[in-house]
Amino acid sequence: MSVWAVVAAAGAGTRMGTQHSKTFLPVGGVPAICRAVAALRSACDGIVLAVQPDEQPEFERVLASCGQRADGYAPGGSTRQQSVRSALQCLPRDCQVVLVHDGARPLASTELIRRIVSETMAHGSAIPALPVTDTIKQVADTGDVTTLDRQCLRAVQTPQGFLLERLRAAYERAGERQFTDDAAVMEHAGMPVHLVEGEPGNIKLTTQMDVRRAEAMLGMGASRAGIGFDVHRLAEGRPLVLCGVRIPFERGLLGHSDADVGAHAVIDALLGAAALGDVGTHFPDTDDRYLGADSLRLLRDAVRLLHENGCRPGNADVTIVAQRPRLQPYVQDMRARLSQAMGIPASCVSVKAKTTEGLGFEGAGEGISAYAVASVVRAVV
Ligand code: MG
């Protein structure tokens, strides 16, 4: 039997905040449409994409960039149903089974797609579905709320498989009436639909959060590393503050803020991991707001910036290089202060103190330096 796929990719990514097709969005560095087409190719003889006509050249370019191509393009309509109807007209004469898929579902596995094909051949249709785990409420126009019986509900996905002849007949029956999936078009025509088990990972990209979920499921882009480094000069008449802990010593670090090298190195590592700049860009030493500032406050501000960009700190490891004073007694306090400011457990924060055996500016007591490595995690929920 000749098996073809129809991919609906004509929708605008309004809720995704993109003007172009959301299927162009990279998921783990690969455009969603390329992932969807590559998976379908494993079980289909040909693939027709329903796209907005002015976007066809971009689809061709994006697919080619991943070594993929479509076997045909159909002009997409203003609704999903119009787009699929248009693509059904473009299938070759010998096509008997059609899989209708959403271009914004990049994670359907080849195993699922092959199963949809074989179940369609055996039962005339195959619709991937999952039990509903949330309790679903029905809200009437009047505001009255009723609870639906979860046992009777299923969440359905794509690709949905059909015998082409039957799906075309169902589309004839549907006329201009709109449905949200092709199984519903079949149901309206009084034709049975056969449900098969879907995949929890086969999510549809609707918002940016879905892209992050998809990447997390691929184990990609989930965690990123950054590096930070800082030096301040030791001077008379200044307090010594390291990683938020005030340490008794005859001199302290010179700087516009409290000159906490440990905290500054951690901030730079976190900002670096998220590619969000550095201490100097966010807390410039020309700004009087940061004169004598507590650097843990700056660290909290940096963490807030991460959150605003969909990230959170994962861990941090900082090494402070100082000949004197002896820092070991303060290490646990430093870990506690940093972890509080970062909003992560102290078990995720490491502080180490080193000397240079008298070598270099740290060894001569001219200054103190700090190195930090930190990870940030893309927030999935
Ligand atoms: Mg500094």
Coordinates of C-alpha atoms in Angstrom, one line a residue, chain A:
M1 CA 0.0 0.0 0.0
S2 CA 1.3 3.5 -0.8
V3 CA 1.5 5.6 2.3
W4 CA 1.7 9.4 2.2
A5 CA 1.8 12.1 4.9
V6 CA 0.1 15.4 4.9
V7 CA 1.7 18.0 7.2
A8 CA -0.4 21.0 8.3
A9 CA 2.1 23.9 8.6
A10 CA 0.1 26.9 7.4
G11 CA -0.8 28.3 10.9
A12 CA 0.8 31.5 12.1
G13 CA 2.8 31.3 15.4
T14 CA 0.7 33.9 17.1
R15 CA 0.8 32.4 20.5
M16 CA 4.5 31.6 20.0
G17 CA 5.2 35.3 19.3
T18 CA 6.6 34.7 15.9
Q19 CA 5.3 36.1 12.6
H20 CA 6.6 33.2 10.5
S21 CA 5.5 29.6 10.8
K22 CA 6.2 28.3 14.3
T23 CA 7.4 25.1 12.6
F24 CA 10.7 26.9 11.7
L25 CA 11.5 27.3 15.4
P26 CA 14.6 25.3 16.4
V27 CA 14.2 22.5 18.9
G28 CA 17.6 21.5 20.2
G29 CA 19.1 23.3 17.2
V30 CA 17.0 21.6 14.5
P31 CA 13.9 23.3 13.1
A32 CA 10.6 21.6 14.3
I33 CA 9.5 21.0 10.7
C34 CA 12.7 19.1 9.9
R35 CA 12.3 16.8 12.9
A36 CA 8.6 16.1 11.9
V37 CA 9.5 15.5 8.2
A38 CA 12.5 13.2 9.1
A39 CA 10.3 11.1 11.4
L40 CA 7.5 10.7 8.8
R41 CA 10.1 9.8 6.1
S42 CA 10.8 6.6 8.0
A43 CA 7.4 5.1 7.2
C44 CA 5.9 7.2 4.3
D45 CA 6.4 7.1 0.5
G46 CA 5.9 10.8 0.2
I47 CA 5.1 13.9 2.1
V48 CA 3.0 16.9 1.2
L49 CA 3.2 20.1 3.2
A50 CA 0.3 22.5 3.5
V51 CA 1.9 26.0 3.9
Q52 CA 1.1 29.6 3.3
P53 CA 2.2 30.0 -0.4
D54 CA 4.5 33.0 0.3
E55 CA 6.3 30.8 2.9
Q56 CA 7.0 27.9 0.5
P57 CA 10.5 29.1 -0.5
E58 CA 11.5 29.4 3.2
F59 CA 10.2 25.8 3.9
E60 CA 12.3 24.5 1.0
R61 CA 15.4 26.3 2.3
V62 CA 14.9 25.2 5.9
L63 CA 14.3 21.6 5.0
A64 CA 17.3 21.6 2.6
S65 CA 19.5 22.9 5.4
C66 CA 18.7 19.7 7.3
G67 CA 19.0 17.4 4.2
Q68 CA 15.2 17.1 4.0
R69 CA 12.6 17.9 1.3
A70 CA 8.9 17.7 0.7
D71 CA 7.5 15.8 -2.2
G72 CA 4.8 18.4 -2.8
Y73 CA 3.4 21.6 -1.5
A74 CA -0.3 22.5 -1.1
P75 CA -1.6 26.1 -0.6
G76 CA -2.7 26.4 3.0
G77 CA -6.0 27.9 4.0
S78 CA -7.1 30.1 6.8
T79 CA -8.1 27.1 8.9
R80 CA -6.3 23.8 9.5
Q81 CA -9.2 22.0 7.9
Q82 CA -8.9 24.0 4.7
S83 CA -5.2 23.3 4.6
V84 CA -5.6 19.6 5.0
R85 CA -8.4 19.5 2.4
S86 CA -6.1 21.3 0.0
A87 CA -3.3 18.8 0.6
L88 CA -5.6 15.8 0.2
Q89 CA -6.1 17.0 -3.4
C90 CA -2.4 16.8 -4.1
L91 CA -1.8 13.2 -3.2
P92 CA -0.9 10.7 -6.0
R93 CA -3.5 8.3 -7.5
D94 CA -1.9 5.2 -5.9
C95 CA -1.9 6.6 -2.4
Q96 CA -4.1 4.5 -0.1
V97 CA -3.1 5.4 3.4
V98 CA -2.7 9.0 4.5
L99 CA -1.2 10.2 7.8
V100 CA -2.2 13.7 8.8
H101 CA 0.3 15.4 11.0
D102 CA 0.9 18.8 12.7
G103 CA 4.1 20.4 11.7
A104 CA 4.4 21.7 15.2
R105 CA 4.8 18.2 16.7
P106 CA 8.5 17.5 16.2
L107 CA 8.8 14.7 18.7
A108 CA 6.5 12.0 17.3
S109 CA 8.7 8.9 17.3
T110 CA 9.4 6.7 14.2
E111 CA 8.0 3.8 16.3
L112 CA 4.7 5.7 16.8
I113 CA 4.5 6.6 13.1
R114 CA 5.1 3.0 12.0
R115 CA 2.4 1.8 14.4
I116 CA -0.1 4.3 13.1
V117 CA 0.5 3.0 9.6
S118 CA 0.1 -0.7 10.5
E119 CA -3.0 0.0 12.7
T120 CA -4.6 2.1 9.9
M121 CA -4.0 -0.8 7.4
A122 CA -5.6 -3.2 9.9
H123 CA -8.5 -1.0 11.2
G124 CA -9.1 1.7 8.6
S125 CA -7.9 4.5 10.9
A126 CA -5.5 5.0 13.8
I127 CA -5.7 8.0 16.2
P128 CA -3.0 8.3 18.9
A129 CA -4.6 9.1 22.2
L130 CA -3.7 9.3 25.9
P131 CA -5.7 9.1 29.1
V132 CA -6.4 12.5 30.6
T133 CA -4.7 13.0 34.0
D134 CA -6.1 16.4 34.9
T135 CA -9.7 16.8 36.0
I136 CA -11.5 18.6 33.2
K137 CA -14.3 21.1 33.9
Q138 CA -16.9 22.2 31.5
V139 CA -17.8 25.8 31.8
A140 CA -21.2 27.0 30.4
D141 CA -21.8 30.5 29.0
T142 CA -23.7 31.2 32.2
G143 CA -20.6 30.4 34.2
D144 CA -22.0 27.1 35.6
V145 CA -19.2 24.6 36.0
T146 CA -19.6 20.8 35.8
T147 CA -16.9 18.1 36.0
L148 CA -16.5 15.6 33.2
D149 CA -15.9 12.0 33.9
R150 CA -12.1 11.6 33.3
Q151 CA -12.5 7.9 32.6
C152 CA -14.3 8.7 29.4
L153 CA -11.9 11.4 28.2
R154 CA -8.8 11.0 25.9
A155 CA -6.4 13.6 24.6
V156 CA -5.6 13.0 21.0
Q157 CA -2.5 13.7 19.0
T158 CA -1.2 13.4 15.5
P159 CA -0.2 11.8 13.2
Q160 CA -3.7 10.4 12.6
G161 CA -3.9 7.6 10.0
F162 CA -6.8 7.0 7.6
L163 CA -7.6 5.1 4.4
L164 CA -7.5 8.0 2.0
E165 CA -10.7 7.1 0.2
R166 CA -12.6 7.3 3.5
L167 CA -11.0 10.5 4.7
R168 CA -11.8 12.2 1.4
A169 CA -15.4 11.0 1.7
A170 CA -15.6 12.4 5.2
Y171 CA -14.2 15.8 4.0
E172 CA -17.0 15.9 1.4
R173 CA -19.6 15.4 4.1
A174 CA -18.1 18.0 6.4
G175 CA -18.5 20.8 3.8
E176 CA -17.7 24.1 5.4
R177 CA -18.2 22.9 9.0
Q178 CA -15.0 23.2 11.0
F179 CA -13.5 20.6 13.2
T180 CA -10.3 20.7 15.3
D181 CA -8.9 17.4 14.1
D182 CA -9.4 14.9 11.2
A183 CA -10.8 12.2 13.5
A184 CA -13.7 14.6 14.2
V185 CA -14.3 15.0 10.5
M186 CA -14.6 11.2 10.3
E187 CA -16.9 11.0 13.4
H188 CA -19.2 13.7 11.9
A189 CA -19.5 11.5 8.7
G190 CA -20.5 8.5 10.9
M191 CA -17.3 6.6 10.3
P192 CA -15.6 4.8 13.1
V193 CA -12.2 5.9 14.4
H194 CA -9.8 3.5 16.0
L195 CA -7.8 4.9 19.0
V196 CA -4.2 3.6 19.6
E197 CA -1.9 4.6 22.4
G198 CA -0.2 7.9 21.9
E199 CA 3.1 9.2 23.3
P200 CA 3.5 11.5 26.3
G201 CA 6.5 13.1 24.6
N202 CA 4.6 13.9 21.4
I203 CA 3.8 17.4 22.5
K204 CA 2.5 20.2 20.2
L205 CA 4.5 23.4 20.2
T206 CA 2.1 26.3 21.1
T207 CA 4.1 28.5 23.4
Q208 CA 7.9 29.1 24.0
M209 CA 7.5 27.0 27.1
D210 CA 6.6 24.0 24.9
V211 CA 9.9 24.5 23.0
R212 CA 11.8 24.3 26.3
R213 CA 9.8 21.2 27.4
A214 CA 10.6 19.6 24.0
E215 CA 14.3 20.4 24.5
A216 CA 14.3 19.1 28.0
M217 CA 12.7 15.9 26.7
L218 CA 15.5 15.6 24.2
G219 CA 18.0 16.3 27.0
M220 CA 19.2 19.2 25.0
G221 CA 19.8 22.8 26.1
A222 CA 18.7 21.8 29.6
S223 CA 21.8 22.9 31.4
R224 CA 24.5 25.5 30.4
A225 CA 27.8 26.4 32.0
G226 CA 29.5 29.8 32.6
I227 CA 32.8 31.0 33.9
G228 CA 33.6 34.0 36.0
F229 CA 36.8 35.7 37.2
D230 CA 37.5 38.8 39.3
V231 CA 40.3 40.6 41.1
H232 CA 40.3 43.5 43.6
R233 CA 43.2 45.3 45.2
L234 CA 43.8 45.1 49.0
A235 CA 43.8 48.5 50.7
E236 CA 43.9 50.0 54.2
G237 CA 40.7 51.2 55.8
R238 CA 38.4 48.9 53.9
P239 CA 36.3 46.0 55.2
L240 CA 37.1 42.5 53.8
V241 CA 33.9 40.9 52.4
L242 CA 34.1 37.6 50.6
C243 CA 31.1 35.7 49.3
G244 CA 28.9 37.9 51.6
V245 CA 30.9 37.1 54.8
R246 CA 32.7 39.9 56.6
I247 CA 36.1 38.6 57.6
P248 CA 38.3 40.3 60.3
F249 CA 41.6 41.5 58.7
E250 CA 43.7 44.6 58.7
R251 CA 42.9 45.4 55.1
G252 CA 40.0 45.1 52.8
L253 CA 39.3 45.0 49.0
L254 CA 39.1 48.3 47.1
G255 CA 36.2 48.9 44.8
H256 CA 33.1 50.8 43.9
S257 CA 30.8 48.3 45.6
D258 CA 31.9 46.2 48.6
A259 CA 34.4 44.7 46.2
D260 CA 33.4 41.1 47.0
V261 CA 35.5 39.2 44.4
G262 CA 33.8 35.8 45.2
A263 CA 30.3 37.2 44.7
H264 CA 31.4 39.0 41.5
A265 CA 33.0 35.9 40.0
V266 CA 29.7 33.9 40.7
I267 CA 27.6 36.6 39.2
D268 CA 29.7 36.6 36.0
A269 CA 29.6 32.8 35.8
L270 CA 25.8 32.8 36.1
L271 CA 25.3 35.7 33.6
G272 CA 27.8 34.0 31.3
A273 CA 26.0 30.7 31.4
A274 CA 22.8 32.5 30.3
A275 CA 24.7 34.7 27.8
L276 CA 23.3 37.8 29.6
G277 CA 26.4 40.0 29.8
D278 CA 28.5 40.5 33.0
V279 CA 28.7 42.4 36.3
G280 CA 30.1 45.6 34.6
T281 CA 27.1 45.9 32.1
H282 CA 24.4 45.3 34.7
F283 CA 26.0 47.0 37.8
P284 CA 28.4 49.7 36.3
D285 CA 30.9 51.3 38.7
T286 CA 29.8 54.7 37.4
D287 CA 26.3 54.2 38.9
D288 CA 26.0 55.7 42.4
R289 CA 23.3 53.1 43.3
Y290 CA 26.1 50.6 43.6
L291 CA 28.5 52.7 45.7
G292 CA 29.4 50.5 48.7
A293 CA 26.7 48.0 47.6
D294 CA 26.3 44.6 49.2
S295 CA 27.3 42.3 46.4
L296 CA 24.9 39.6 47.5
R297 CA 22.2 42.1 46.6
L298 CA 23.7 42.3 43.1
L299 CA 23.8 38.4 43.1
R300 CA 20.1 38.4 43.9
D301 CA 19.4 40.9 41.1
A302 CA 21.4 38.7 38.7
V303 CA 19.4 35.6 39.7
R304 CA 16.2 37.6 39.1
L305 CA 17.4 38.5 35.6
L306 CA 18.0 34.8 35.0
H307 CA 14.4 34.0 36.1
E308 CA 13.1 36.7 33.7
N309 CA 14.9 34.9 30.9
G310 CA 13.5 31.5 31.7
C311 CA 16.6 30.2 33.6
R312 CA 17.5 29.4 37.2
P313 CA 20.9 28.7 38.8
G314 CA 21.9 25.1 38.9
N315 CA 25.1 25.1 40.9
A316 CA 28.2 27.2 41.5
D317 CA 31.8 26.4 42.4
V318 CA 34.1 29.2 43.4
T319 CA 37.8 29.3 44.3
I320 CA 39.2 32.3 46.2
V321 CA 42.9 32.9 45.9
A322 CA 44.4 34.8 48.9
Q323 CA 47.7 34.4 50.7
R324 CA 46.2 35.9 53.9
P325 CA 43.9 35.8 55.9
R326 CA 43.2 32.1 56.4
L327 CA 39.7 31.7 54.9
Q328 CA 39.0 28.0 55.7
P329 CA 37.0 28.9 58.9
Y330 CA 34.6 31.0 56.8
V331 CA 33.9 28.6 54.0
Q332 CA 30.7 27.1 55.4
D333 CA 29.3 30.6 56.0
M334 CA 30.2 31.7 52.5
R335 CA 28.4 28.6 51.0
A336 CA 25.3 29.4 53.1
R337 CA 25.3 33.1 52.1
L338 CA 25.7 32.4 48.4
S339 CA 23.1 29.6 48.3
Q340 CA 20.6 31.9 50.1
A341 CA 21.1 34.7 47.6
M342 CA 20.9 32.2 44.6
G343 CA 17.8 30.4 46.0
I344 CA 19.4 27.0 45.7
P345 CA 20.5 24.5 48.4
A346 CA 23.9 24.9 50.0
S347 CA 24.7 21.4 48.7
C348 CA 24.8 23.0 45.2
V349 CA 27.3 25.7 46.2
S350 CA 31.0 25.0 46.7
V351 CA 33.6 27.5 48.0
K352 CA 37.4 26.7 48.1
A353 CA 40.2 28.8 49.4
K354 CA 43.7 28.6 48.0
T355 CA 47.0 30.4 48.4
T356 CA 49.7 30.8 45.7
E357 CA 52.6 29.8 48.0
G358 CA 53.7 33.4 48.0
L359 CA 53.8 33.8 44.2
G360 CA 52.2 36.6 42.2
F361 CA 50.1 39.5 43.3
E362 CA 47.9 37.3 45.6
G363 CA 51.0 35.9 47.2
A364 CA 52.5 39.3 47.7
G365 CA 49.2 40.4 49.4
E366 CA 48.5 43.1 46.8
G367 CA 45.1 41.7 46.0
I368 CA 42.6 38.8 46.1
S369 CA 41.3 37.0 43.0
A370 CA 38.4 34.6 42.6
Y371 CA 37.4 32.0 39.9
A372 CA 33.9 30.6 39.5
V373 CA 32.1 28.1 37.4
A374 CA 28.3 28.0 37.5
S375 CA 25.5 26.2 35.6
V376 CA 22.0 27.5 34.8
V377 CA 19.1 25.3 34.0
R378 CA 16.3 26.3 31.6
A379 CA 13.2 26.4 33.7
V380 CA 10.8 23.9 32.3
V381 CA 7.9 24.7 34.5

